[in-house]
Short mmCIF file of N, CA and C in Angstrom, two decimals:
data_model
loop_
_atom_site.label_atom_id
_atom_site.label_comp_id
_atom_site.label_asym_id
_atom_site.label_seq_id
_atom_site.Cartn_x
_atom_site.Cartn_y
_atom_site.Cartn_z
N MET A 162 27.24 6.40 -23.30
CA MET A 162 27.40 5.05 -24.09
C MET A 162 28.91 4.99 -24.75
N GLU A 163 29.13 3.56 -24.51
CA GLU A 163 30.48 3.26 -25.08
C GLU A 163 30.27 2.53 -26.51
N LEU A 164 31.17 2.91 -27.74
CA LEU A 164 31.33 2.18 -28.79
C LEU A 164 31.70 0.79 -28.64
N TYR A 165 31.05 -0.35 -29.46
CA TYR A 165 31.44 -1.57 -29.68
C TYR A 165 32.79 -1.62 -30.51
N ASN A 166 33.90 -2.17 -29.83
CA ASN A 166 35.13 -2.00 -30.40
C ASN A 166 35.12 -3.52 -31.43
N ILE A 167 34.89 -2.79 -32.77
CA ILE A 167 34.70 -3.43 -34.12
C ILE A 167 35.65 -3.98 -34.54
N SER A 168 37.03 -3.20 -34.02
CA SER A 168 38.34 -3.58 -34.74
C SER A 168 38.65 -5.09 -34.45
N VAL A 169 37.78 -5.67 -33.21
CA VAL A 169 38.19 -7.19 -32.91
C VAL A 169 37.69 -8.11 -33.68
N ILE A 170 36.60 -7.97 -34.60
CA ILE A 170 36.26 -8.70 -35.60
C ILE A 170 36.58 -8.28 -37.06
N TYR A 171 36.44 -6.94 -37.32
CA TYR A 171 36.80 -6.57 -38.55
C TYR A 171 38.15 -5.21 -38.16
N SER A 172 39.30 -5.81 -38.46
CA SER A 172 40.29 -5.48 -37.96
C SER A 172 40.14 -3.72 -38.70
N ASN A 173 39.99 -3.56 -39.77
CA ASN A 173 40.66 -2.40 -40.93
C ASN A 173 39.35 -1.61 -40.71
N TYR A 174 38.19 -2.04 -40.07
CA TYR A 174 36.72 -1.00 -40.13
C TYR A 174 36.87 0.19 -39.21
N VAL A 175 36.75 1.20 -39.63
CA VAL A 175 36.36 2.59 -38.93
C VAL A 175 34.91 3.05 -39.22
N TYR A 176 34.30 3.15 -37.93
CA TYR A 176 32.82 3.62 -37.93
C TYR A 176 32.96 4.98 -38.42
N PRO A 177 31.93 5.45 -39.27
CA PRO A 177 31.18 6.42 -39.83
C PRO A 177 31.54 7.77 -38.67
N ALA A 178 32.40 9.10 -39.11
CA ALA A 178 32.34 10.02 -38.10
C ALA A 178 31.10 10.17 -37.72
N GLU A 179 29.97 10.70 -38.27
CA GLU A 179 28.80 11.17 -37.93
C GLU A 179 28.23 10.38 -36.75
N PHE A 180 28.37 8.70 -37.09
CA PHE A 180 27.82 8.00 -36.19
C PHE A 180 28.64 7.90 -34.66
N VAL A 181 29.86 8.12 -34.91
CA VAL A 181 30.58 8.53 -33.83
C VAL A 181 30.41 9.68 -33.05
N LYS A 182 30.00 10.72 -33.60
CA LYS A 182 29.35 11.99 -33.37
C LYS A 182 27.97 11.74 -32.20
N ILE A 183 27.31 11.06 -32.99
CA ILE A 183 26.16 10.98 -32.24
C ILE A 183 25.98 10.12 -31.00
N VAL A 184 27.02 9.01 -30.77
CA VAL A 184 27.28 8.38 -29.72
C VAL A 184 27.75 9.25 -28.59
N GLU A 185 28.97 10.23 -29.08
CA GLU A 185 29.62 11.02 -28.41
C GLU A 185 28.37 11.82 -27.67
N LEU A 186 27.63 12.49 -28.05
CA LEU A 186 26.52 12.83 -27.84
C LEU A 186 25.15 12.22 -26.90
N ASN A 187 25.58 10.86 -26.93
CA ASN A 187 24.60 10.27 -26.16
C ASN A 187 23.35 10.25 -26.80
N LEU A 188 22.94 10.38 -28.07
CA LEU A 188 22.04 10.61 -28.44
C LEU A 188 21.62 9.23 -28.93
N VAL A 189 20.68 7.81 -27.95
CA VAL A 189 20.87 6.78 -28.48
C VAL A 189 19.61 6.07 -28.37
N ASP A 190 18.33 6.99 -28.34
CA ASP A 190 17.15 6.17 -28.14
C ASP A 190 15.93 7.62 -28.82
N PHE A 191 15.42 6.89 -30.00
CA PHE A 191 14.37 7.52 -30.95
C PHE A 191 13.25 7.09 -30.83
N GLU A 192 12.72 6.67 -29.75
CA GLU A 192 11.28 6.19 -29.64
C GLU A 192 11.19 4.68 -30.12
N ILE A 193 11.53 4.75 -31.43
CA ILE A 193 11.01 3.33 -32.20
C ILE A 193 12.68 2.67 -32.80
N TRP A 194 13.46 3.39 -32.84
CA TRP A 194 15.06 3.04 -33.01
C TRP A 194 15.57 3.11 -31.67
N TYR A 195 16.72 2.53 -31.22
CA TYR A 195 17.37 2.86 -30.32
C TYR A 195 18.56 1.97 -30.72
N LEU A 196 20.17 2.88 -30.10
CA LEU A 196 21.26 2.19 -30.30
C LEU A 196 21.65 1.16 -29.37
N MET A 197 22.03 -0.17 -29.86
CA MET A 197 22.10 -1.34 -29.05
C MET A 197 23.86 -1.28 -28.45
N SER A 198 23.28 -1.74 -27.07
CA SER A 198 24.35 -1.81 -26.06
C SER A 198 25.92 -2.69 -26.58
N ASN A 199 26.65 -2.43 -26.02
CA ASN A 199 28.22 -3.37 -26.58
C ASN A 199 27.40 -4.86 -26.39
N GLU A 200 26.78 -5.58 -25.39
CA GLU A 200 26.33 -6.58 -25.04
C GLU A 200 25.35 -7.18 -26.39
N GLN A 201 24.46 -6.13 -26.64
CA GLN A 201 23.30 -6.42 -27.57
C GLN A 201 24.16 -6.46 -29.07
N VAL A 202 25.08 -5.68 -29.29
CA VAL A 202 25.93 -5.94 -30.57
C VAL A 202 26.60 -7.10 -30.82
N ASN A 203 27.09 -7.47 -29.76
CA ASN A 203 28.05 -8.52 -29.83
C ASN A 203 27.15 -9.72 -30.02
N ILE A 204 26.29 -10.17 -29.19
CA ILE A 204 25.11 -10.96 -29.57
C ILE A 204 24.40 -10.99 -31.22
N ARG A 205 24.28 -9.78 -31.61
CA ARG A 205 23.82 -10.04 -32.84
C ARG A 205 24.92 -10.08 -34.03
N ILE A 206 25.81 -9.58 -33.92
CA ILE A 206 26.99 -9.89 -34.51
C ILE A 206 27.24 -11.22 -34.75
N GLU A 207 27.18 -12.12 -33.58
CA GLU A 207 27.28 -13.50 -33.54
C GLU A 207 26.27 -14.22 -34.45
N GLY A 208 25.11 -13.64 -34.44
CA GLY A 208 23.83 -14.18 -35.09
C GLY A 208 24.00 -14.16 -36.67
N LEU A 209 24.43 -12.79 -36.75
CA LEU A 209 24.22 -12.19 -37.93
C LEU A 209 25.21 -12.93 -38.83
N LYS A 210 26.52 -13.43 -38.35
CA LYS A 210 27.44 -14.38 -39.21
C LYS A 210 26.70 -15.62 -39.30
N SER A 211 26.11 -16.09 -38.47
CA SER A 211 25.86 -17.59 -38.84
C SER A 211 24.30 -17.35 -39.87
N ARG A 212 23.43 -16.38 -39.70
CA ARG A 212 22.38 -16.33 -40.54
C ARG A 212 22.84 -15.96 -41.82
N TYR A 213 23.76 -14.81 -42.22
CA TYR A 213 24.21 -14.23 -43.21
C TYR A 213 25.62 -14.16 -43.36
N PRO A 214 26.37 -15.54 -43.64
CA PRO A 214 27.69 -15.80 -43.72
C PRO A 214 28.60 -14.89 -44.99
N SER A 215 27.66 -15.02 -45.73
CA SER A 215 28.12 -14.08 -46.90
C SER A 215 28.41 -12.32 -46.68
N ARG A 216 27.86 -11.91 -45.37
CA ARG A 216 27.91 -10.19 -45.25
C ARG A 216 28.49 -10.03 -44.15
N ASN A 217 29.24 -9.12 -44.33
CA ASN A 217 30.13 -8.59 -42.94
C ASN A 217 29.42 -7.48 -42.20
N LEU A 218 28.41 -7.81 -42.11
CA LEU A 218 27.38 -6.60 -40.98
C LEU A 218 27.94 -6.45 -39.79
N ILE A 219 27.62 -5.12 -39.52
CA ILE A 219 27.90 -3.97 -38.15
C ILE A 219 26.73 -3.90 -37.69
N PRO A 220 26.08 -4.45 -36.74
CA PRO A 220 24.90 -3.65 -36.45
C PRO A 220 25.31 -2.84 -35.56
N PHE A 221 24.12 -1.54 -35.40
CA PHE A 221 24.16 -0.50 -34.13
C PHE A 221 23.12 -0.14 -33.81
N ALA A 222 21.75 -0.63 -34.43
CA ALA A 222 20.57 0.22 -34.10
C ALA A 222 19.39 -0.92 -34.48
N ARG A 223 18.43 -0.80 -33.37
CA ARG A 223 17.28 -2.20 -33.41
C ARG A 223 16.00 -0.82 -33.47
N ARG A 224 15.15 -2.00 -34.25
CA ARG A 224 13.64 -1.16 -34.12
C ARG A 224 13.01 -1.74 -33.20
N ASP A 225 12.39 -1.05 -32.42
CA ASP A 225 11.34 -1.39 -31.25
C ASP A 225 10.39 -2.40 -31.50
N ASP A 226 9.99 -2.37 -32.69
CA ASP A 226 8.61 -3.03 -32.92
C ASP A 226 8.64 -4.25 -33.98
N SER A 227 9.77 -4.32 -34.49
CA SER A 227 10.18 -5.41 -35.34
C SER A 227 11.76 -5.96 -35.30
N ASP A 228 12.08 -6.86 -35.99
CA ASP A 228 13.18 -7.49 -36.27
C ASP A 228 13.96 -6.60 -37.12
N ASP A 229 13.90 -5.93 -37.69
CA ASP A 229 14.83 -4.55 -38.31
C ASP A 229 16.09 -4.07 -37.57
N ILE A 230 17.23 -4.45 -38.31
CA ILE A 230 18.38 -3.84 -37.64
C ILE A 230 18.91 -2.76 -38.47
N ALA A 231 19.61 -1.55 -38.21
CA ALA A 231 20.34 -0.97 -38.83
C ALA A 231 21.68 -1.50 -38.75
N CYS A 232 22.39 -1.60 -39.66
CA CYS A 232 24.03 -2.18 -39.73
C CYS A 232 24.45 -1.46 -40.81
N PHE A 233 26.03 -1.03 -40.37
CA PHE A 233 27.02 -0.87 -41.40
C PHE A 233 27.64 -1.98 -42.15
N GLU A 234 27.83 -2.31 -43.46
CA GLU A 234 28.46 -3.48 -44.04
C GLU A 234 29.68 -2.87 -44.59
N VAL A 235 30.90 -3.88 -44.02
CA VAL A 235 32.24 -3.81 -44.30
C VAL A 235 32.55 -3.18 -45.39
N GLU A 236 31.84 -3.72 -46.70
CA GLU A 236 32.40 -3.82 -48.00
C GLU A 236 31.53 -2.36 -48.86
N LYS A 237 30.73 -1.45 -47.70
CA LYS A 237 29.88 -0.78 -48.41
C LYS A 237 30.06 0.67 -47.78
N GLY A 238 31.22 0.84 -47.30
CA GLY A 238 31.56 2.41 -46.74
C GLY A 238 30.61 3.01 -45.72
N ASN A 239 29.83 3.96 -45.90
CA ASN A 239 29.09 4.32 -44.64
C ASN A 239 27.86 4.42 -45.15
N SER A 240 27.09 3.65 -46.04
CA SER A 240 25.91 3.14 -46.10
C SER A 240 25.24 2.40 -45.01
N VAL A 241 24.08 2.46 -45.06
CA VAL A 241 23.76 1.61 -43.75
C VAL A 241 22.36 0.91 -44.20
N GLN A 242 22.44 -0.45 -43.91
CA GLN A 242 21.58 -1.37 -44.26
C GLN A 242 20.42 -1.77 -43.32
N ILE A 243 19.58 -1.70 -43.92
CA ILE A 243 18.25 -2.23 -42.75
C ILE A 243 17.93 -3.75 -43.23
N ILE A 244 18.35 -4.42 -41.93
CA ILE A 244 18.27 -5.65 -42.17
C ILE A 244 17.10 -6.36 -41.13
N HIS A 245 16.24 -7.10 -41.76
CA HIS A 245 15.25 -8.09 -41.38
C HIS A 245 15.92 -9.28 -40.35
N ASP A 246 16.40 -9.12 -39.20
CA ASP A 246 16.93 -10.40 -38.92
C ASP A 246 16.29 -11.34 -38.51
N PHE A 247 16.65 -12.49 -38.89
CA PHE A 247 15.68 -13.63 -38.56
C PHE A 247 15.09 -14.06 -40.04
N ALA A 248 15.11 -13.53 -41.07
CA ALA A 248 14.64 -13.48 -42.45
C ALA A 248 15.55 -14.85 -43.19
N GLY A 249 14.87 -15.33 -43.80
CA GLY A 249 15.68 -16.48 -44.78
C GLY A 249 17.28 -15.55 -45.33
N GLU A 250 18.18 -16.35 -45.66
CA GLU A 250 19.17 -15.51 -46.33
C GLU A 250 18.69 -15.17 -47.78
N GLY A 251 18.93 -14.11 -48.24
CA GLY A 251 18.81 -13.86 -49.68
C GLY A 251 17.52 -12.97 -49.22
N PHE A 252 16.56 -12.88 -48.18
CA PHE A 252 15.29 -12.31 -47.94
C PHE A 252 15.54 -11.23 -46.85
N GLU A 253 16.78 -11.07 -46.32
CA GLU A 253 17.05 -10.13 -45.32
C GLU A 253 17.07 -8.66 -45.47
N GLN A 254 17.43 -8.30 -46.77
CA GLN A 254 17.38 -6.83 -47.10
C GLN A 254 15.99 -5.89 -47.06
N ARG A 255 16.22 -5.29 -46.29
CA ARG A 255 14.75 -4.21 -46.55
C ARG A 255 14.95 -2.80 -46.89
N LYS A 256 16.26 -2.16 -46.89
CA LYS A 256 16.25 -0.95 -47.56
C LYS A 256 17.74 -0.72 -47.12
N GLU A 257 18.14 0.40 -48.17
CA GLU A 257 19.75 1.05 -48.27
C GLU A 257 19.68 2.15 -48.00
N TYR A 258 20.32 2.84 -46.95
CA TYR A 258 20.43 4.32 -46.85
C TYR A 258 21.72 4.89 -47.48
N LYS A 259 22.04 5.33 -48.14
CA LYS A 259 23.38 5.96 -48.85
C LYS A 259 24.50 6.10 -47.57
N CYS A 260 23.97 7.13 -46.52
CA CYS A 260 24.78 7.45 -45.54
C CYS A 260 24.16 7.42 -44.10
N PHE A 261 25.07 7.46 -43.31
CA PHE A 261 24.48 7.33 -42.01
C PHE A 261 23.00 8.36 -41.67
N TRP A 262 23.61 10.08 -42.17
CA TRP A 262 22.68 10.95 -41.94
C TRP A 262 21.33 10.71 -42.52
N ASP A 263 21.15 9.80 -43.55
CA ASP A 263 19.99 9.75 -44.14
C ASP A 263 18.97 8.79 -43.16
N TRP A 264 19.55 7.75 -42.80
CA TRP A 264 19.30 6.79 -41.70
C TRP A 264 18.69 7.34 -40.55
N PHE A 265 19.66 8.26 -39.90
CA PHE A 265 19.19 9.03 -38.68
C PHE A 265 18.15 10.27 -38.90
N ARG A 266 18.26 10.60 -40.02
CA ARG A 266 16.82 11.59 -40.32
C ARG A 266 15.69 10.96 -40.49
N ASP A 267 15.58 9.76 -40.60
CA ASP A 267 14.11 8.65 -40.92
C ASP A 267 13.99 8.25 -39.77
N ALA A 268 15.06 7.95 -38.66
CA ALA A 268 14.43 7.46 -37.53
C ALA A 268 13.97 8.74 -36.78
N ILE A 269 14.67 9.56 -36.77
CA ILE A 269 13.77 10.96 -35.99
C ILE A 269 12.47 11.11 -36.51
N ASP A 270 12.39 11.52 -37.95
CA ASP A 270 11.19 11.47 -38.62
C ASP A 270 10.03 10.27 -37.92
N GLU A 271 10.23 9.34 -37.96
CA GLU A 271 9.57 8.34 -37.07
C GLU A 271 9.23 8.65 -36.09
N MET A 272 10.41 8.94 -35.28
CA MET A 272 10.15 9.36 -33.63
C MET A 272 9.23 10.42 -33.70
N ILE A 273 9.24 11.47 -34.55
CA ILE A 273 8.17 12.51 -34.49
C ILE A 273 6.62 12.23 -34.71
N ALA A 274 6.81 11.38 -35.67
CA ALA A 274 5.46 10.76 -36.00
C ALA A 274 4.78 10.34 -34.89
N GLU A 275 5.81 9.28 -34.39
CA GLU A 275 5.29 8.50 -32.92
C GLU A 275 4.48 9.16 -32.03
N VAL A 276 5.43 10.14 -31.55
CA VAL A 276 5.20 11.00 -30.28
C VAL A 276 4.09 12.09 -30.73
N GLY A 277 3.77 12.24 -31.94
CA GLY A 277 2.79 13.24 -32.55
C GLY A 277 1.31 12.18 -32.40
N GLU A 278 1.32 11.56 -32.35
CA GLU A 278 0.35 10.40 -32.35
C GLU A 278 -0.57 10.74 -31.22
#
């Protein structure tokens, strides 16, 4: 998997190192969550900009069973925002993780629970 070239849209943004490492290791599918392809990221960025113009969201993962997506937000460092895409503006925020690893742990735990059923 190749990282989406986010500098085309947000010139000063740099992906968190831990996210880059996961992509380098090709850890991309966690049963419920999966990292989006460049094409999927591009489509989502355009949609997010039109639906939530006050936010600078960078989507990177999608939840398979809902409209939830995991995003970085330019102004919020390495935290991960869970956005319920297509919700009305102001109602899109589902959850915030302090850092990428916190989100990743939850994604893995959800996969273990799903596969274990």
